[in-house]
PDB file of C-alpha atoms in Angstrom:
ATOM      1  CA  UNK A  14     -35.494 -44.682 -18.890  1.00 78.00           C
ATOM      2  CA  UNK A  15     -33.572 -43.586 -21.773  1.00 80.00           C
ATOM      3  CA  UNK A  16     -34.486 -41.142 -23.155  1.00 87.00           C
ATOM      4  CA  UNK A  17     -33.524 -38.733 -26.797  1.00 93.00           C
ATOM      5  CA  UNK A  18     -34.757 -35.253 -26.941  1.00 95.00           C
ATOM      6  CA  UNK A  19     -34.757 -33.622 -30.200  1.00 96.00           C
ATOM      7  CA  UNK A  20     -35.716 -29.227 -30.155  1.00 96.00           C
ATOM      8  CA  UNK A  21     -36.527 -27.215 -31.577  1.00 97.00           C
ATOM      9  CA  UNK A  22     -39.396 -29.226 -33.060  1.00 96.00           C
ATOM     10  CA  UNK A  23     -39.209 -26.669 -35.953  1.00 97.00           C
ATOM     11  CA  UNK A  24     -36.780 -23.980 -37.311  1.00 97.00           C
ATOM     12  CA  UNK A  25     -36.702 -21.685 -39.979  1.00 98.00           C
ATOM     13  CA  UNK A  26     -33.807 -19.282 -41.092  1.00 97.00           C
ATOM     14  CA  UNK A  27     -33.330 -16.927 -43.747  1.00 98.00           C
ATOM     15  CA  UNK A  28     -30.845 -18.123 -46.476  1.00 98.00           C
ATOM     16  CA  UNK A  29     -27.028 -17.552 -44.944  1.00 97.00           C
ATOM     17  CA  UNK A  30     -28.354 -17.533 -41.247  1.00 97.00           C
ATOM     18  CA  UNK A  31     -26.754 -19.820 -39.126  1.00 98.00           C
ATOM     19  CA  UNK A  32     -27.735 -21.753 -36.500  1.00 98.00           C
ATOM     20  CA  UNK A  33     -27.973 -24.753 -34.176  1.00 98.00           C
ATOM     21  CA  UNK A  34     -29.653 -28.153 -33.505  1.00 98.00           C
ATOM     22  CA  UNK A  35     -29.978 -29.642 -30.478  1.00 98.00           C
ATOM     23  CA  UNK A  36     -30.019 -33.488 -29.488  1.00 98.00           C
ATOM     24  CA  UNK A  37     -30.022 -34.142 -25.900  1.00 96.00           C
ATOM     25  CA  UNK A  38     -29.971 -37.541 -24.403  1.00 93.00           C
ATOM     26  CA  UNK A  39     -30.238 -39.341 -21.412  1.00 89.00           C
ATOM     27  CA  UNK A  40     -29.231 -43.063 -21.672  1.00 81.00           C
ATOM     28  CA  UNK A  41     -27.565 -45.975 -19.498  1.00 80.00           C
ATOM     29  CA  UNK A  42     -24.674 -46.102 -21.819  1.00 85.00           C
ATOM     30  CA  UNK A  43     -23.662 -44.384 -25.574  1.00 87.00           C
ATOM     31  CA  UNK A  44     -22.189 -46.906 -28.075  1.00 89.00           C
ATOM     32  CA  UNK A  45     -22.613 -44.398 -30.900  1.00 92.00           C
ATOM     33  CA  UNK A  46     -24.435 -40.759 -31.382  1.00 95.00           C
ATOM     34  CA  UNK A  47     -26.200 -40.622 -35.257  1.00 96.00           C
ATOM     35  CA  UNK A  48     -27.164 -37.904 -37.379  1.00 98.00           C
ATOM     36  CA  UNK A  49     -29.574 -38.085 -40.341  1.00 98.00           C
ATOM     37  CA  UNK A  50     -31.301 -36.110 -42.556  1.00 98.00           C
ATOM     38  CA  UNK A  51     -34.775 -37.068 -44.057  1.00 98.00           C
ATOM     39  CA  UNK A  52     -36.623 -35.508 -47.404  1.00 97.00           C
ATOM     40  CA  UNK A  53     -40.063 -35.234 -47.454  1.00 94.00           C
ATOM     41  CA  UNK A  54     -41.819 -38.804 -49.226  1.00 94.00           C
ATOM     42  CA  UNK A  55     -37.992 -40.141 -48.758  1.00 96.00           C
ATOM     43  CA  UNK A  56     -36.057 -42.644 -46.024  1.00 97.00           C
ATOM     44  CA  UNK A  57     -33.711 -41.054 -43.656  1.00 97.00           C
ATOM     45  CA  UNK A  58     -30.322 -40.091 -45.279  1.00 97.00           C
ATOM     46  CA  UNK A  59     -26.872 -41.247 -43.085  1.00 97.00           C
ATOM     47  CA  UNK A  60     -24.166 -37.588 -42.447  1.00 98.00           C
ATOM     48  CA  UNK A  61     -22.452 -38.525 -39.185  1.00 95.00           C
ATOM     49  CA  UNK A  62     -21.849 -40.747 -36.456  1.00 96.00           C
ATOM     50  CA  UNK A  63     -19.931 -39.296 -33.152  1.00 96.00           C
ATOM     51  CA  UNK A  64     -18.578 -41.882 -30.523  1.00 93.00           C
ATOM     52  CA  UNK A  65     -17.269 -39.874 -27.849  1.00 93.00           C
ATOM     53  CA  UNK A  66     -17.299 -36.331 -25.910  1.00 94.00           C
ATOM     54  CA  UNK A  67     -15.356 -33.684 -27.851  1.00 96.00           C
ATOM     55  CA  UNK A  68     -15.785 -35.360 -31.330  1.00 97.00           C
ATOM     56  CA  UNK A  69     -16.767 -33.232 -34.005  1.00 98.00           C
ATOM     57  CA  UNK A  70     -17.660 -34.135 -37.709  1.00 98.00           C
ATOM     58  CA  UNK A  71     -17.734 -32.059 -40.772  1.00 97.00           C
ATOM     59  CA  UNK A  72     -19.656 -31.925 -44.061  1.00 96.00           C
ATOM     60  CA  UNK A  73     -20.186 -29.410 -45.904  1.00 96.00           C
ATOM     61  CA  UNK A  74     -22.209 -26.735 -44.058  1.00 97.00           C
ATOM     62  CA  UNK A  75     -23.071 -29.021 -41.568  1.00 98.00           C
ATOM     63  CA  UNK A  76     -21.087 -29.700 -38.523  1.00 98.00           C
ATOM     64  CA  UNK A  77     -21.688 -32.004 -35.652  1.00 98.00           C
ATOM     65  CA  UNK A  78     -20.777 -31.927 -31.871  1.00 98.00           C
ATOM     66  CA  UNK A  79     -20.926 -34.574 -28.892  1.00 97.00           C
ATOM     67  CA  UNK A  80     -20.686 -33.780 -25.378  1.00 94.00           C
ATOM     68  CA  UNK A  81     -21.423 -36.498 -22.282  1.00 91.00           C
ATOM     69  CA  UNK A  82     -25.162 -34.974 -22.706  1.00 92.00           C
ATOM     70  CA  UNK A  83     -25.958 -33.566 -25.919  1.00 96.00           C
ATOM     71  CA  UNK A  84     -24.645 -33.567 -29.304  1.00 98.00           C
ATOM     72  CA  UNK A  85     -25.135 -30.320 -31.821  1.00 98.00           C
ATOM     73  CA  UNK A  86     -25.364 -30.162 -35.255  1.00 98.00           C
ATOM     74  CA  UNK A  87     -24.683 -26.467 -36.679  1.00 98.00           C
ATOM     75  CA  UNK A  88     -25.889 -25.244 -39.896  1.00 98.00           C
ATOM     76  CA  UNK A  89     -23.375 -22.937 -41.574  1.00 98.00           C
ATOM     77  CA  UNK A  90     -24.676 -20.347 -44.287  1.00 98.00           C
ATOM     78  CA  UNK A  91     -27.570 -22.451 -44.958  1.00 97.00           C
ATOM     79  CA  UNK A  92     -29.092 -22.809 -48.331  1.00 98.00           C
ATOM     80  CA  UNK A  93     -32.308 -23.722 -49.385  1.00 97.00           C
ATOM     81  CA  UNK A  94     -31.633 -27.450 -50.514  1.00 97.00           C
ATOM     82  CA  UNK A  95     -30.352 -27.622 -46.567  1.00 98.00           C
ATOM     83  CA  UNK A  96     -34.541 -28.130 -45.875  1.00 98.00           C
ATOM     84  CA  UNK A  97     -35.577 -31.226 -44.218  1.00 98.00           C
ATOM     85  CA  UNK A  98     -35.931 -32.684 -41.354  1.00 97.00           C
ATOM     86  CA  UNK A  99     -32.596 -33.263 -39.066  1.00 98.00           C
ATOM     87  CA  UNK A 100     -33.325 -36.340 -36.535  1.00 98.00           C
ATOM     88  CA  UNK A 101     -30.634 -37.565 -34.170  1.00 97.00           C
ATOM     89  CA  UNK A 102     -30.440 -41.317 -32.861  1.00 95.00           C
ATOM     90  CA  UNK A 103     -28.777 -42.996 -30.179  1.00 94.00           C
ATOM     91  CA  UNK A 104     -27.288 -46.775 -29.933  1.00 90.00           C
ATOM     92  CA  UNK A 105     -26.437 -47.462 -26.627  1.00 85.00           C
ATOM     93  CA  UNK A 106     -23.602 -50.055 -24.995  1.00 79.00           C
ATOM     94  CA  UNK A 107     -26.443 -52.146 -22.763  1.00 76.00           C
ATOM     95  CA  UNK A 108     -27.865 -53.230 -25.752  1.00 77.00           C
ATOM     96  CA  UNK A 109     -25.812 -56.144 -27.288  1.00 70.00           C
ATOM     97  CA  UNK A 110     -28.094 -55.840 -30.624  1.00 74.00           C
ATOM     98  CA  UNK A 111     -27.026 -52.377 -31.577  1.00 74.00           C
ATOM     99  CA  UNK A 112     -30.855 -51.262 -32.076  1.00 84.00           C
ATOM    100  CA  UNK A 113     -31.048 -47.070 -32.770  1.00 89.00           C
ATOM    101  CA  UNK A 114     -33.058 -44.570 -30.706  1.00 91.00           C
ATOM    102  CA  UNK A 115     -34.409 -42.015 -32.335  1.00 94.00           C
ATOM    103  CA  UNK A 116     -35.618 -38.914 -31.517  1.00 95.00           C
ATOM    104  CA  UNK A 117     -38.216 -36.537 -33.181  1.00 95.00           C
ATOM    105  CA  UNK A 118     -36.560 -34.641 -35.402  1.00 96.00           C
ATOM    106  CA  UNK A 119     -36.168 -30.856 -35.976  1.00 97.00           C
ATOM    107  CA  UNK A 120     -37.777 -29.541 -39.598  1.00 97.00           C
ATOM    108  CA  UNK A 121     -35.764 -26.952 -40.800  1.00 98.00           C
ATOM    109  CA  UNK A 122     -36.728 -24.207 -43.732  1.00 98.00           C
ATOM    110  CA  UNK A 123     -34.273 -21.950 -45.207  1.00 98.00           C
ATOM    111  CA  UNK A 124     -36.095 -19.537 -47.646  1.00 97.00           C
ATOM    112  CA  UNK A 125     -34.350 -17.396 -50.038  1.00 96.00           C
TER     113      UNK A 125
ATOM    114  CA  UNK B   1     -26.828 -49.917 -56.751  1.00 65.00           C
ATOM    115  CA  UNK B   2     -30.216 -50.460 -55.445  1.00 78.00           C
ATOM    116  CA  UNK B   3     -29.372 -50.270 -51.885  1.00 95.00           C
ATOM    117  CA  UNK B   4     -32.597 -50.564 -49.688  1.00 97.00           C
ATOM    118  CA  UNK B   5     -36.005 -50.952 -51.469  1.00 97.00           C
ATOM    119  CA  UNK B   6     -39.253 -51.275 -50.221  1.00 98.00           C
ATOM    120  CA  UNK B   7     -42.509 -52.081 -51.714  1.00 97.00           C
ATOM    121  CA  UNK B   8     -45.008 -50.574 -52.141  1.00 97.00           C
ATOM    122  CA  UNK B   9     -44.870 -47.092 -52.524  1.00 97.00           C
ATOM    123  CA  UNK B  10     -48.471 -46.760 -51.149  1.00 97.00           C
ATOM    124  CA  UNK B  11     -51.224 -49.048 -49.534  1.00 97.00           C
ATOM    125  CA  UNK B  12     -54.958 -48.476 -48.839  1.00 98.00           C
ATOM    126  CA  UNK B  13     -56.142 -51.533 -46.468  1.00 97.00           C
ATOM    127  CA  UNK B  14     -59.582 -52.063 -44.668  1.00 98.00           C
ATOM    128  CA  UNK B  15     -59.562 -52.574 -40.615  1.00 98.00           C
ATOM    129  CA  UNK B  16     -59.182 -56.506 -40.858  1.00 97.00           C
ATOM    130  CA  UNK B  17     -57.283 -56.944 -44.047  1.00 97.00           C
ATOM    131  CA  UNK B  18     -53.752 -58.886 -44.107  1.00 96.00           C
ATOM    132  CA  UNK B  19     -50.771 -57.802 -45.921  1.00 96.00           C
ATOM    133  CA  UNK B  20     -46.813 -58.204 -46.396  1.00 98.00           C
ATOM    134  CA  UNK B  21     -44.825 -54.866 -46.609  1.00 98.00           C
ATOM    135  CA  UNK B  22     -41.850 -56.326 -48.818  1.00 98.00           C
ATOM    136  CA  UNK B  23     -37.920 -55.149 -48.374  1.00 98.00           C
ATOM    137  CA  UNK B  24     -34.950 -56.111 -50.278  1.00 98.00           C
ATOM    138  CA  UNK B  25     -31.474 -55.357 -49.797  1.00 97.00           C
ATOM    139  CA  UNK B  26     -28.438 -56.324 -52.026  1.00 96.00           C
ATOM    140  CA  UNK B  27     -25.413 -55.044 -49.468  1.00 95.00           C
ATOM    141  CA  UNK B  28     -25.084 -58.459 -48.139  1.00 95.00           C
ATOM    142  CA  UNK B  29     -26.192 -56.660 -45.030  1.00 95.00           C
ATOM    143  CA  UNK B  30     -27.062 -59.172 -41.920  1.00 94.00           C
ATOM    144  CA  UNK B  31     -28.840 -56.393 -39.538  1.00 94.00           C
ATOM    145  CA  UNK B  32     -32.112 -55.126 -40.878  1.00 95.00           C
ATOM    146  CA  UNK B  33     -34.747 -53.871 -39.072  1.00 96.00           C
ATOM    147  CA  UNK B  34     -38.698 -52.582 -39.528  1.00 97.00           C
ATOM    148  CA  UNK B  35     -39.460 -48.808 -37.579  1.00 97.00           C
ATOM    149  CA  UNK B  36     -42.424 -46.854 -38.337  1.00 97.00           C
ATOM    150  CA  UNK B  37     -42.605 -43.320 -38.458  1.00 97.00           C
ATOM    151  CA  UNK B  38     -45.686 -41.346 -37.073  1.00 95.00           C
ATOM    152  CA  UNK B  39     -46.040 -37.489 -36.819  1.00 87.00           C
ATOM    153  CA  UNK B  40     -44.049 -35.985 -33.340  1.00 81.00           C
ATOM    154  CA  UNK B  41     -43.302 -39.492 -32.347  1.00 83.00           C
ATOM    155  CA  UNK B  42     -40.126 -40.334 -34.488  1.00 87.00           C
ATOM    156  CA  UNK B  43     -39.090 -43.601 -35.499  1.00 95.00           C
ATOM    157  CA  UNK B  44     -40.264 -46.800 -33.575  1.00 95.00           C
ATOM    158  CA  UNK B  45     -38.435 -49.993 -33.779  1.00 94.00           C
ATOM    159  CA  UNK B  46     -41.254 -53.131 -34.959  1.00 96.00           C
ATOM    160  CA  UNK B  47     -38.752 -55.917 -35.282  1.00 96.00           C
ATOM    161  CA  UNK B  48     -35.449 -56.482 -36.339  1.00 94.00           C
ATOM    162  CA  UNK B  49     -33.280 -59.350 -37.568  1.00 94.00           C
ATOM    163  CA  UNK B  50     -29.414 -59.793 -37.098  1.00 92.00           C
ATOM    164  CA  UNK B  51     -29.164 -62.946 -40.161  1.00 92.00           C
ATOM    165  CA  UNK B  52     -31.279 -65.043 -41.517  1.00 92.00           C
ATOM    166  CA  UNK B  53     -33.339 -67.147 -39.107  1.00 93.00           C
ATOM    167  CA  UNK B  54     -32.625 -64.811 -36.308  1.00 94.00           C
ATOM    168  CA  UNK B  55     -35.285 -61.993 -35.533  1.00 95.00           C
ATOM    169  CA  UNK B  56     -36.477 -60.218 -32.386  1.00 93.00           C
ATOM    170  CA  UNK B  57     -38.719 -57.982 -31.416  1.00 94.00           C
ATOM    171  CA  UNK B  58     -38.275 -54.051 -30.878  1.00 92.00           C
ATOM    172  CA  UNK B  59     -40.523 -51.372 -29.041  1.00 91.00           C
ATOM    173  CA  UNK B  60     -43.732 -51.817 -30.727  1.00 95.00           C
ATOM    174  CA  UNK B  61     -44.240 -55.591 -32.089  1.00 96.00           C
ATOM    175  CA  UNK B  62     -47.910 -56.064 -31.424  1.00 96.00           C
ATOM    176  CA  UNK B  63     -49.751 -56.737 -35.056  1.00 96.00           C
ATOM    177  CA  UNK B  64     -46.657 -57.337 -37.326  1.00 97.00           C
ATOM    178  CA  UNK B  65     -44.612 -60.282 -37.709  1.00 97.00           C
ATOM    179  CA  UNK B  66     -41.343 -60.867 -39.500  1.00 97.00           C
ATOM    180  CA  UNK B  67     -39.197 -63.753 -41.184  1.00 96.00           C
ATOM    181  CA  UNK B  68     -35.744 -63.893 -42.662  1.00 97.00           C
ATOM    182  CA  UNK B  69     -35.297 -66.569 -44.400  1.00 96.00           C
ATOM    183  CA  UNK B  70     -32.473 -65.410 -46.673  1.00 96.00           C
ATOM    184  CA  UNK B  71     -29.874 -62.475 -45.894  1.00 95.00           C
ATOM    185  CA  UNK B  72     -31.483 -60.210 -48.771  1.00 97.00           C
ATOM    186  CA  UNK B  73     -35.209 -60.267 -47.796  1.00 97.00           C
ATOM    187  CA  UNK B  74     -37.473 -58.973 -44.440  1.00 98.00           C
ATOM    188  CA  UNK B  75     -40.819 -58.822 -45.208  1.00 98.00           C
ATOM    189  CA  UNK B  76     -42.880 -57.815 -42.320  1.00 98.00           C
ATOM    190  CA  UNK B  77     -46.702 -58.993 -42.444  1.00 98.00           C
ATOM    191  CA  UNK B  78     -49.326 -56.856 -40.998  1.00 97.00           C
ATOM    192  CA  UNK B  79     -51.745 -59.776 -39.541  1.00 92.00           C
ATOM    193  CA  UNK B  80     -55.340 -58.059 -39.458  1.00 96.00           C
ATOM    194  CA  UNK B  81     -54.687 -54.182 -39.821  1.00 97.00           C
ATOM    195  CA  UNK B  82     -56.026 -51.575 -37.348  1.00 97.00           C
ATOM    196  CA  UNK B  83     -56.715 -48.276 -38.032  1.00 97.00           C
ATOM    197  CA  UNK B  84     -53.986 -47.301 -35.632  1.00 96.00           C
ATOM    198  CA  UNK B  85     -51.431 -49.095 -38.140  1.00 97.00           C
ATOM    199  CA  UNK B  86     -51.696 -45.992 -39.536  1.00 97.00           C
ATOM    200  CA  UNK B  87     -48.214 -44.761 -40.797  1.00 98.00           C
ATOM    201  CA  UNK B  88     -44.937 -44.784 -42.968  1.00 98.00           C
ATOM    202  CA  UNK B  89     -42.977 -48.176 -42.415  1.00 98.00           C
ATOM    203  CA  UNK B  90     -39.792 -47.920 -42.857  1.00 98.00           C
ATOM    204  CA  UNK B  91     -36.597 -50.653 -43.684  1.00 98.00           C
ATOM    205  CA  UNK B  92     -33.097 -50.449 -42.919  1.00 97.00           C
ATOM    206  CA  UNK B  93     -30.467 -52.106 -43.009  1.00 96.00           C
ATOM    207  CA  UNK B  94     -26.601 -52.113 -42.005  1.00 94.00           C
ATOM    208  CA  UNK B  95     -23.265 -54.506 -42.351  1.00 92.00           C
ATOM    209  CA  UNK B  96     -22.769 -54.673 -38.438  1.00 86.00           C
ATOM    210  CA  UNK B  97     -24.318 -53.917 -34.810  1.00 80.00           C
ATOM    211  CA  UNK B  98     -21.992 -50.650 -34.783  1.00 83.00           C
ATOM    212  CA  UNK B  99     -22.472 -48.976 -38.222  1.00 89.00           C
ATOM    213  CA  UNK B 100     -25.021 -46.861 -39.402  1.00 91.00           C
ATOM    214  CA  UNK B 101     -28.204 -48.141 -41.020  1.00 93.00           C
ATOM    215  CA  UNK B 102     -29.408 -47.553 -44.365  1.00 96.00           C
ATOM    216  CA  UNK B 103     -32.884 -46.559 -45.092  1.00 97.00           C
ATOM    217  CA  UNK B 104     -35.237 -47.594 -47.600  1.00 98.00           C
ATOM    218  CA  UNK B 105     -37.677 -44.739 -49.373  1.00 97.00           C
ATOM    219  CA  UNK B 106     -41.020 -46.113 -47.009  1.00 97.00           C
ATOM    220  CA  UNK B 107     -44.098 -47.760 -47.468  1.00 98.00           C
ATOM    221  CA  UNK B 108     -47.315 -45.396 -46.571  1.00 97.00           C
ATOM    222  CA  UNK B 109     -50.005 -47.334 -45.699  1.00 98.00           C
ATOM    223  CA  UNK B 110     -53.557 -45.773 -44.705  1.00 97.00           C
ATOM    224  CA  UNK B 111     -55.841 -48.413 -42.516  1.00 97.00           C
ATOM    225  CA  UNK B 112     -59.978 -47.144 -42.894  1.00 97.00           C
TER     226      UNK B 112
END
C-alpha cells in the first residue's frame, strides 16, 4: 500500500534555529514529490516540486531534498512568519490521473 | 487574479440537510479536484474531474457527488449530511496531470 509519512507531527524552534522536516514515502512508483505550506483558516500554499533522487530546491530559507525514500525540507534561520504547517504529497507514475497523496503535515512554531 | 475560490466561508447544516459547496476557477485549469482535511488525517481526495463532463471518484466518495459541466466550475453536493461530514473541504485545481495544484481558502462546514 502506498503509503506518505509526515514527522515530526509538531516542531517548535527558537527564532534562528535550524532544522529539518521529514517526508518519508513508500509508493509503487514517484511521478513527482510536493511541498506545501498551509496558514491557519487558509488553503495549502505551492514552494516545490522534486522529481528525482538528488534534486534539491531552494527558496528562501527553505530548502528541499529527495532521495529514493524520503524527501527533506530544511528550515534555515527560521523566522516567525516561517509558522505553519509544512505537508508533503506524493503523485505517483501508476496512476494515469495524476491524483496527490498527502501526508499529515508537520506544524512548525518559531517564537521570537 | 482570483485564482481558486470557494464558497462559503462557513456552513452550519443539520444531520439530513442537502447542500452544494461551490468552487470557481478562472486559470482555464482542466484538473480540479475536492479533498477534505480532518485533524491528523491530512488531506483526502472526494472526487476529482480532468474537463468538463469527465469526473471520478477519489479515496473517500461516499455522500458527495460532483458535476463539471463547464471548465470553470466543480461544485460538489453533500446529499444528506452526516455528522461525520464534519470538516474543511477543500478545492484545487491545476493546468495538467503533472503540475502542482492550486488551493482554494476552504469551506468549514460543522454537521449537528
Amino acid at each position: 500500500e502506498d503509503q506518505v509519512t509526515q514527522s515530526p507531527e509538531a516542531l517548535r524552534l527558537q527564532e534562528g534555529e535550524s532544522s529539518s522536516l521529514n517526508c518519508s514515502y513508500t509508493v509503487s512508483g514517484l511521478r513527482g514529490l510536493f511541498w506545501y505550506r498551509q496558514d491557519p483558516g487558509k488553503g495549502p500554499e505551492f514552494l516545490f516540486t522534486l522529481y528525482s533522487a538528488g534534486e534539491e530546491k531552494e527558496k528562501e530559507r527553505l530548502k528541499a531534498t529527495l532521495t529514493k525514500k524520503e524527501s527533506f525540507l530544511h528550515i534555515t534561520a527560521p523566522k516567525p512568519e516561517d509558522s505553519a504547517t509544512y505537508l508533503c504529497a506524493v503523485r505517483l507514475t501508476t496512476d494515469s490521473w495524476g491524483k496527490l497523496q498527502f501526508g499529515a503535515g508537520t506544524q512548525v512554531v518559531v517564537t521570537p | 487574479n482570483a485564482g481558486v475560490t470557494q464558497t462559503p466561508k462557513f456552513q452550519v447544516l443539520k444531520t439530513g440537510q442537502s447542500m452544494t459547496l461551490q468552487c470557481a476557477q478562472d486559470m482555464n485549469h482542466e484538473y480540479m479536484s475536492w479533498y477534505r482535511q480532518d485533524p491528523g488525517m491530512g488531506l483526502r481526495l472526494i472526487h476529482y474531474s480532468v474537463g468538463a463532463g469527465i469526473t471520478d471518484q477519489g479515496e473517500v466518495p461516499n455522500g458527495y457527488n460532483v458535476s463539471r459541466s463547464t471548465t470553470e466550475d466543480f461544485p460538489l453536493r453533500l446529499l444528506s449530511a452526516a455528522p461525520s461530514q464534519t470538516s474543511v473541504y477543500f478545492c484545487a485545481s491545476s493546468s495538467d496531470l503533472n503540475s502542482p495544484l492550486h488551493f482554494g481558502n476552504g469551506t468549514r462546514l460543522t454537521v449537528t
